[in-house]
XYZ file of C-alpha atoms in Angstrom:
219
model
C 157.642 -128.488 -62.875
C 155.443 -128.653 -59.672
C 154.911 -125.235 -59.809
C 153.584 -125.630 -63.204
C 151.821 -128.883 -62.078
C 150.211 -126.034 -59.844
C 149.271 -124.015 -61.638
C 147.513 -126.681 -63.715
C 145.540 -127.830 -61.208
C 144.526 -124.670 -59.868
C 143.777 -123.572 -63.230
C 141.333 -126.872 -63.743
C 139.771 -126.195 -60.437
C 138.627 -122.530 -61.239
C 136.783 -123.761 -64.557
C 134.839 -126.846 -62.507
C 134.019 -124.089 -60.071
C 132.500 -122.011 -62.694
C 130.807 -124.686 -64.486
C 129.324 -125.495 -61.325
C 128.483 -121.801 -60.423
C 126.663 -121.663 -63.971
C 125.079 -125.200 -63.681
C 123.892 -124.484 -60.267
C 122.227 -120.896 -61.409
C 120.561 -122.361 -64.130
C 118.998 -124.854 -62.027
C 117.656 -122.249 -60.389
C 114.083 -121.626 -62.377
C 114.517 -118.002 -64.161
C 110.972 -116.507 -63.727
C 111.396 -114.459 -66.799
C 112.750 -117.366 -69.156
C 110.139 -119.421 -67.723
C 107.597 -117.287 -69.236
C 109.709 -116.771 -72.465
C 110.142 -113.156 -71.474
C 112.305 -110.467 -71.257
C 113.179 -108.696 -68.420
C 111.715 -105.230 -69.273
C 108.472 -107.514 -70.363
C 105.010 -105.260 -69.323
C 102.659 -106.628 -67.271
C 100.136 -108.014 -70.175
C 102.837 -109.663 -71.353
C 103.272 -111.649 -68.204
C 99.303 -112.176 -68.326
C 99.320 -113.321 -71.767
C 102.222 -115.741 -71.927
C 101.036 -117.469 -68.938
C 98.113 -117.420 -70.539
C 99.362 -119.310 -73.623
C 101.944 -121.451 -71.557
C 99.311 -123.232 -69.516
C 97.179 -124.195 -72.433
C 100.196 -126.077 -74.079
C 101.795 -127.729 -70.745
C 98.063 -128.007 -68.437
C 98.290 -131.288 -66.893
C 94.582 -132.067 -68.006
C 95.560 -131.201 -71.704
C 99.535 -132.630 -71.903
C 99.987 -135.817 -70.564
C 103.861 -135.494 -70.499
C 104.970 -136.776 -67.410
C 106.599 -133.408 -67.006
C 103.684 -131.662 -67.571
C 102.888 -130.778 -64.057
C 106.160 -129.850 -62.783
C 106.216 -127.735 -65.660
C 102.879 -125.870 -64.850
C 103.952 -125.468 -61.737
C 106.836 -123.784 -62.609
C 104.776 -121.705 -64.840
C 102.360 -120.869 -62.453
C 105.526 -120.220 -59.465
C 106.542 -117.514 -62.204
C 103.477 -115.816 -62.693
C 103.093 -115.375 -59.454
C 106.051 -113.501 -58.573
C 106.218 -111.537 -61.917
C 102.248 -110.529 -61.660
C 102.543 -108.686 -58.620
C 104.469 -105.163 -58.991
C 106.012 -105.541 -55.329
C 106.828 -109.260 -55.819
C 108.223 -108.863 -59.285
C 110.455 -105.534 -57.868
C 111.847 -107.559 -55.262
C 112.509 -110.252 -57.674
C 114.561 -108.317 -60.147
C 116.540 -107.062 -57.025
C 117.449 -110.685 -56.279
C 118.634 -110.866 -59.288
C 120.443 -108.253 -59.432
C 122.123 -109.382 -56.293
C 123.066 -112.866 -56.501
C 124.961 -113.127 -53.618
C 121.885 -112.757 -51.125
C 119.113 -115.193 -50.191
C 115.533 -114.085 -51.039
C 112.863 -112.031 -48.921
C 110.858 -115.889 -48.913
C 113.863 -117.326 -47.986
C 113.176 -120.115 -50.899
C 115.972 -120.662 -53.137
C 119.754 -119.169 -52.424
C 121.677 -117.708 -54.965
C 125.526 -118.028 -55.968
C 127.982 -115.008 -56.834
C 129.826 -112.451 -56.503
C 129.009 -111.222 -52.165
C 128.831 -107.737 -53.654
C 127.283 -105.957 -56.548
C 126.373 -102.544 -57.274
C 122.540 -102.302 -57.258
C 121.990 -99.235 -59.468
C 123.799 -101.064 -62.720
C 120.722 -103.244 -62.785
C 118.602 -101.452 -65.870
C 115.459 -103.849 -64.421
C 115.368 -101.614 -60.857
C 114.981 -98.466 -62.839
C 112.052 -100.026 -64.939
C 110.154 -101.871 -61.858
C 110.716 -99.207 -59.221
C 107.726 -96.817 -60.343
C 105.977 -100.119 -60.200
C 106.988 -100.825 -56.611
C 106.165 -96.923 -55.959
C 102.452 -96.973 -57.132
C 102.513 -100.397 -54.895
C 103.161 -99.200 -52.136
C 101.345 -95.972 -52.070
C 98.022 -97.967 -52.619
C 96.728 -98.240 -55.967
C 98.539 -96.726 -59.405
C 98.064 -93.108 -60.270
C 95.511 -92.773 -63.350
C 96.313 -91.072 -66.149
C 96.356 -88.052 -66.895
C 93.800 -89.296 -70.105
C 91.413 -91.016 -67.466
C 91.244 -87.670 -65.010
C 90.511 -85.611 -68.275
C 87.401 -87.274 -68.968
C 85.967 -87.006 -65.636
C 86.757 -83.223 -65.374
C 84.663 -83.251 -68.740
C 82.188 -85.683 -67.723
C 81.998 -83.708 -63.996
C 81.325 -80.065 -66.208
C 78.870 -81.936 -68.285
C 76.888 -83.096 -65.644
C 77.006 -79.717 -63.815
C 75.507 -77.653 -66.974
C 72.974 -79.983 -67.235
C 71.640 -79.713 -64.326
C 71.817 -75.907 -64.559
C 69.796 -76.474 -67.771
C 66.958 -78.488 -65.462
C 67.008 -75.860 -62.965
C 66.440 -73.063 -65.489
C 63.687 -74.803 -67.454
C 62.155 -75.467 -63.697
C 61.976 -72.021 -62.972
C 61.032 -70.716 -66.190
C 57.946 -72.966 -65.785
C 57.114 -72.073 -62.894
C 56.983 -68.249 -63.723
C 54.730 -69.400 -66.941
C 52.408 -70.856 -64.714
C 52.566 -68.042 -62.431
C 51.726 -65.625 -65.075
C 48.897 -67.865 -66.606
C 47.163 -68.296 -63.577
C 47.068 -64.431 -62.950
C 45.474 -63.480 -66.003
C 42.880 -65.885 -65.778
C 42.258 -64.131 -62.738
C 42.363 -60.737 -63.998
C 40.426 -62.101 -66.650
C 37.695 -63.823 -64.284
C 37.147 -60.242 -62.544
C 36.800 -58.511 -66.182
C 34.142 -60.813 -66.871
C 32.133 -60.333 -63.682
C 32.258 -56.834 -64.157
C 30.837 -56.818 -67.610
C 28.263 -59.272 -66.340
C 27.479 -56.778 -63.628
C 27.404 -53.862 -66.427
C 25.180 -56.085 -68.644
C 22.472 -56.844 -65.555
C 22.705 -53.141 -63.302
C 22.646 -50.853 -66.169
C 26.725 -48.768 -66.705
C 25.490 -45.601 -64.385
C 23.721 -48.518 -61.552
C 26.873 -50.176 -61.997
C 29.417 -46.593 -61.824
C 26.932 -45.689 -58.814
C 28.205 -48.903 -56.951
C 32.002 -48.462 -57.695
C 31.559 -45.369 -56.568
C 29.631 -46.177 -52.995
C 32.032 -49.017 -52.645
C 35.212 -46.348 -53.461
C 33.826 -43.725 -50.703
C 33.191 -46.679 -48.465
C 36.735 -47.447 -48.384
C 37.724 -44.084 -48.411
C 35.928 -43.870 -44.879
C 37.258 -46.584 -43.473
C 40.685 -45.652 -43.997
C 40.394 -41.792 -42.664
C 38.865 -44.090 -39.721
C 41.190 -46.370 -39.595
C 44.209 -43.324 -39.345
């Protein structure tokens, strides 16, 4: 009889302890529950939920006595889950309810040991945490492709402008040379008309002989 009574007392104590454990665990704010989100939610969903809840429970808009307290809970949940490194740490804390969080703000009670690899959110958020540690998120492949296309288009445009500039310079040089030749021809024609063709030929002959003499003397 005493043994049965002792067993009954122990069983009842265990049930009471279990209820106390679950009650204590529920008293601590679960940030995902506060924002009414699943643990695999995205950053955009976290932001949208925070904005939506803030509009409902903000003390300036909600006259409920608990509005200020509820708003602080929502704000704290958003501050943690919106930052990749804090969210990763928080998810690990949820996976190890027997350990204290790094910030030291709360204690969680539960089994002393739990395999961290059993927590699926650890894998989901590990990539986000690694991106934070690297300094900035890795650019998407589509963004890189757009950058490459933009760089190629810019280089092609510069090349076209350079070629066009060179063609214009060559065209200007050719026009100037044509104008100089035409000027010389006009001068020759005017001299031929003024001096007569034979006299002009004699002048050219003398100029040619003088040039030959100077060339021979110079040699």
